[in-house]
XYZ file of C-alpha atoms in Angstrom:
297
model
C 118.959 121.996 127.624
C 116.667 124.052 125.391
C 112.964 123.653 126.090
C 110.895 123.685 122.901
C 107.098 123.835 122.695
C 105.513 122.577 119.472
C 101.998 124.010 119.208
C 99.736 122.373 116.655
C 101.595 119.097 117.085
C 99.382 116.993 114.813
C 99.934 118.930 111.602
C 102.231 117.793 108.793
C 105.143 120.135 109.549
C 104.854 119.702 113.308
C 104.806 115.908 113.161
C 107.882 115.781 110.955
C 109.670 118.400 113.047
C 108.922 116.396 116.203
C 110.147 113.199 114.541
C 113.483 114.741 113.630
C 114.068 116.566 116.928
C 112.622 114.340 119.652
C 115.834 112.399 120.367
C 118.310 115.286 120.234
C 120.314 115.397 123.449
C 120.269 119.188 123.811
C 116.506 119.582 123.391
C 113.550 118.877 125.636
C 110.513 118.787 123.383
C 106.914 119.379 124.508
C 104.031 118.857 122.084
C 100.603 120.503 122.267
C 97.371 120.365 120.287
C 93.610 120.315 120.680
C 93.349 116.558 120.071
C 93.397 114.038 122.916
C 96.715 112.527 121.816
C 99.620 113.076 119.466
C 99.022 111.055 116.315
C 102.454 109.419 116.297
C 102.316 108.377 119.935
C 104.699 111.019 121.268
C 104.259 110.773 125.021
C 105.346 114.271 126.038
C 102.072 115.722 124.782
C 99.205 117.693 126.304
C 95.836 118.718 124.928
C 95.299 122.497 125.120
C 92.933 125.234 124.026
C 95.031 127.907 122.286
C 92.380 130.492 123.207
C 92.588 129.697 126.934
C 94.830 132.053 128.895
C 95.394 129.422 131.584
C 96.395 126.725 129.084
C 98.690 129.074 127.178
C 100.197 130.409 130.393
C 101.316 126.881 131.265
C 102.796 126.405 127.786
C 104.533 129.756 127.434
C 105.988 129.942 130.937
C 107.713 126.544 130.673
C 109.625 126.867 127.377
C 112.413 128.805 125.683
C 111.191 128.516 122.095
C 107.700 128.114 120.649
C 107.231 126.560 117.217
C 103.825 127.849 116.232
C 102.384 125.348 113.742
C 98.712 126.011 114.535
C 96.725 127.273 111.544
C 94.486 126.557 108.581
C 95.812 126.238 105.044
C 93.923 126.641 101.822
C 93.041 129.056 99.042
C 89.323 129.129 98.308
C 88.703 127.603 101.744
C 89.752 130.872 103.341
C 86.745 132.573 101.767
C 84.335 129.775 102.627
C 85.537 129.088 106.192
C 86.313 132.688 107.101
C 85.633 132.497 110.838
C 87.739 129.385 111.336
C 90.590 130.855 109.277
C 90.543 134.101 111.252
C 90.481 132.262 114.562
C 93.264 129.786 113.855
C 95.445 131.962 111.635
C 95.269 135.277 113.499
C 93.643 135.120 116.905
C 95.515 132.017 118.051
C 98.886 133.696 117.468
C 97.773 136.991 119.004
C 96.582 135.154 122.114
C 99.974 133.423 122.322
C 101.782 136.758 122.018
C 99.621 138.384 124.686
C 100.246 135.468 127.012
C 103.986 135.641 126.302
C 104.247 139.335 127.125
C 102.615 138.688 130.498
C 104.313 135.470 131.563
C 107.494 134.944 129.525
C 108.615 137.880 127.333
C 111.995 136.178 126.856
C 110.443 133.355 124.823
C 111.191 133.120 121.100
C 108.553 132.231 118.500
C 109.351 130.459 115.226
C 106.567 130.984 112.719
C 106.063 129.184 109.365
C 104.841 131.556 106.673
C 104.171 130.976 102.981
C 105.255 131.698 99.412
C 101.795 133.146 98.829
C 102.730 136.479 100.411
C 104.756 137.246 97.258
C 103.696 138.597 93.906
C 104.873 136.025 91.381
C 107.853 136.900 89.191
C 110.128 135.241 86.659
C 113.192 135.849 88.846
C 114.150 134.491 92.241
C 112.382 136.259 95.075
C 114.289 137.745 97.991
C 112.599 138.406 101.313
C 111.921 142.047 100.406
C 110.350 141.232 97.011
C 106.970 142.740 96.125
C 104.015 141.349 98.061
C 100.542 140.454 96.842
C 97.614 138.884 98.671
C 95.116 136.988 96.555
C 93.550 134.890 99.328
C 92.664 135.333 103.016
C 95.289 132.694 103.866
C 98.068 134.714 102.204
C 97.019 137.944 103.896
C 96.632 136.279 107.281
C 100.131 134.804 107.144
C 101.590 138.232 106.375
C 99.502 139.799 109.138
C 100.995 137.276 111.557
C 104.476 138.292 110.439
C 103.567 141.905 111.200
C 102.078 141.032 114.588
C 105.339 139.328 115.511
C 107.310 142.445 114.602
C 104.914 144.743 116.479
C 105.165 142.671 119.655
C 108.964 142.560 119.299
C 109.058 146.330 118.979
C 106.793 146.995 121.949
C 107.441 144.065 124.285
C 110.769 142.584 123.146
C 109.388 139.153 122.198
C 111.825 137.560 119.757
C 110.797 135.699 116.621
C 111.994 134.112 113.402
C 109.784 133.725 110.321
C 110.343 130.933 107.774
C 108.689 131.546 104.423
C 108.102 128.109 102.915
C 107.353 127.471 99.265
C 106.353 123.826 98.635
C 107.480 121.111 101.084
C 107.556 117.432 100.176
C 108.442 114.085 101.726
C 107.390 112.804 105.120
C 108.298 110.605 108.069
C 104.607 110.209 108.925
C 103.641 106.591 108.541
C 100.526 106.923 106.416
C 101.944 109.321 103.802
C 105.184 109.510 101.838
C 104.662 112.947 100.328
C 102.668 116.117 100.882
C 101.314 119.133 99.047
C 101.820 119.437 95.300
C 104.045 116.382 94.929
C 101.838 114.248 97.133
C 98.775 115.363 95.177
C 100.420 114.543 91.847
C 101.502 111.075 93.004
C 98.059 110.320 94.441
C 96.358 111.535 91.262
C 98.649 109.396 89.108
C 98.020 106.266 91.158
C 94.258 106.836 91.162
C 93.723 107.809 87.509
C 96.948 107.155 85.595
C 97.152 110.884 84.772
C 98.542 114.070 86.259
C 96.361 117.025 85.303
C 98.005 120.433 84.936
C 96.242 123.742 84.480
C 97.391 125.722 81.457
C 100.839 124.893 80.099
C 102.329 123.847 83.450
C 105.165 126.370 83.300
C 104.477 127.821 86.758
C 107.699 127.419 88.739
C 108.074 126.720 92.458
C 110.801 126.051 95.020
C 110.407 122.505 96.397
C 111.979 121.733 99.781
C 112.535 118.244 101.182
C 111.091 117.858 104.667
C 114.412 116.974 106.357
C 116.085 120.073 104.896
C 113.110 122.184 105.959
C 113.067 120.876 109.531
C 116.822 121.430 109.896
C 116.341 125.028 108.788
C 113.460 125.486 111.222
C 115.555 124.153 114.085
C 118.452 126.415 113.108
C 116.166 129.459 113.123
C 115.006 128.706 116.634
C 118.369 127.856 118.142
C 120.471 130.702 116.747
C 120.336 134.259 118.055
C 121.660 135.545 114.726
C 118.230 134.672 113.302
C 116.271 136.653 115.878
C 113.669 139.071 114.525
C 114.309 138.172 110.908
C 112.342 136.751 107.978
C 113.928 134.017 105.846
C 113.087 132.205 102.639
C 113.609 128.442 102.910
C 115.566 127.124 99.930
C 115.158 124.064 97.760
C 115.011 122.971 94.126
C 113.346 125.165 91.500
C 111.170 123.281 89.019
C 108.186 124.046 86.814
C 105.073 121.994 87.495
C 105.465 120.548 84.000
C 109.000 119.326 84.743
C 107.921 118.023 88.150
C 105.069 116.054 86.612
C 107.518 114.658 84.041
C 109.835 113.370 86.775
C 106.941 111.646 88.529
C 105.637 110.079 85.308
C 109.147 108.862 84.449
C 109.310 107.194 87.859
C 105.848 105.631 88.036
C 104.476 105.628 84.504
C 101.292 107.305 83.283
C 100.966 110.587 81.430
C 100.513 114.332 81.884
C 97.243 115.923 80.762
C 96.886 119.673 80.233
C 93.505 121.246 80.949
C 92.044 124.749 80.956
C 92.239 126.876 84.070
C 89.051 126.956 86.141
C 87.939 130.576 86.471
C 88.389 130.898 90.235
C 91.693 129.031 90.294
C 93.167 131.345 87.665
C 92.123 134.450 89.591
C 94.096 133.365 92.676
C 97.077 131.775 90.891
C 100.286 133.357 92.172
C 102.487 132.768 89.134
C 106.146 131.776 89.486
C 107.456 131.723 93.048
C 111.129 130.771 93.134
C 112.998 131.591 96.301
C 116.355 133.242 96.771
C 117.372 131.652 100.082
C 120.918 133.034 100.236
C 120.142 135.091 103.363
C 119.641 131.920 105.422
C 122.005 129.660 103.461
C 124.946 131.941 104.288
C 124.223 131.405 107.986
C 123.626 127.654 107.882
C 126.435 126.897 105.437
C 124.062 124.568 103.613
C 125.469 124.078 100.113
C 123.343 121.216 98.803
C 119.752 120.169 99.256
C 117.894 116.965 98.516
C 116.926 116.600 94.856
C 113.414 115.517 93.960
C 114.498 112.909 91.430
C 116.773 111.227 93.962
C 113.954 111.200 96.513
C 111.520 109.734 93.977
C 113.842 106.786 93.388
C 113.716 105.997 97.123
C 109.931 105.619 97.393
């Protein structure tokens, strides 16, 4: 029986990961967050302060794997909410690592990172592709990756990093999608339009939530993935083509507008993932297609 701690249990990724893993016979799942309860009613939950050594000691010492979902996401928000971003995106992980080295250095940490650590390019990006940091969020995610490696080198704490491009879909009751796709669908239903900056040719890798959670579980459960960074695969589409699929499904139209000045300055460009490093290990040959998913909602 593998004991898994999910920290930050009320976030989008954590809630879906818990949903897909909670009834697996070989896993005992513990959920943690700062809220009084887990939003989906998961009973094996405790409220903790990630900056409390005593709270984190209890978490770290009683598990084999930590899925560290605590953090703040956002682009411009990282400039405006700098203290909160630093606390939740850097200090929370460092406190977890320091607690682990004292009370359970054999624990493994699975950490979700982001496409935004990469410099955009017109080709598929491998894990060692050129990096660029246009926002505090992007830099903080990469700093966390480096902290994990430093603590592995000095204290032997194992980790796996999953770089995620754009997830979509959900098993959370109140939403059916998330991120870019969720925003487009919401915008279409509210206004009848999807607004795209520029010509909409920016390309992304879109990953269905079930495929993503299976990859995350694989990273945690397999020693071959220890101390490695992996791109999570999916379907590569331009935002223009994505918007077209959604309009074909629900009606409405696509509207092209000029880039706002600040948005253009922090736009990453094309980020398409080469996920062959992980796909060769998992044997995953086919992933959920967006158009098929759209027909189901």
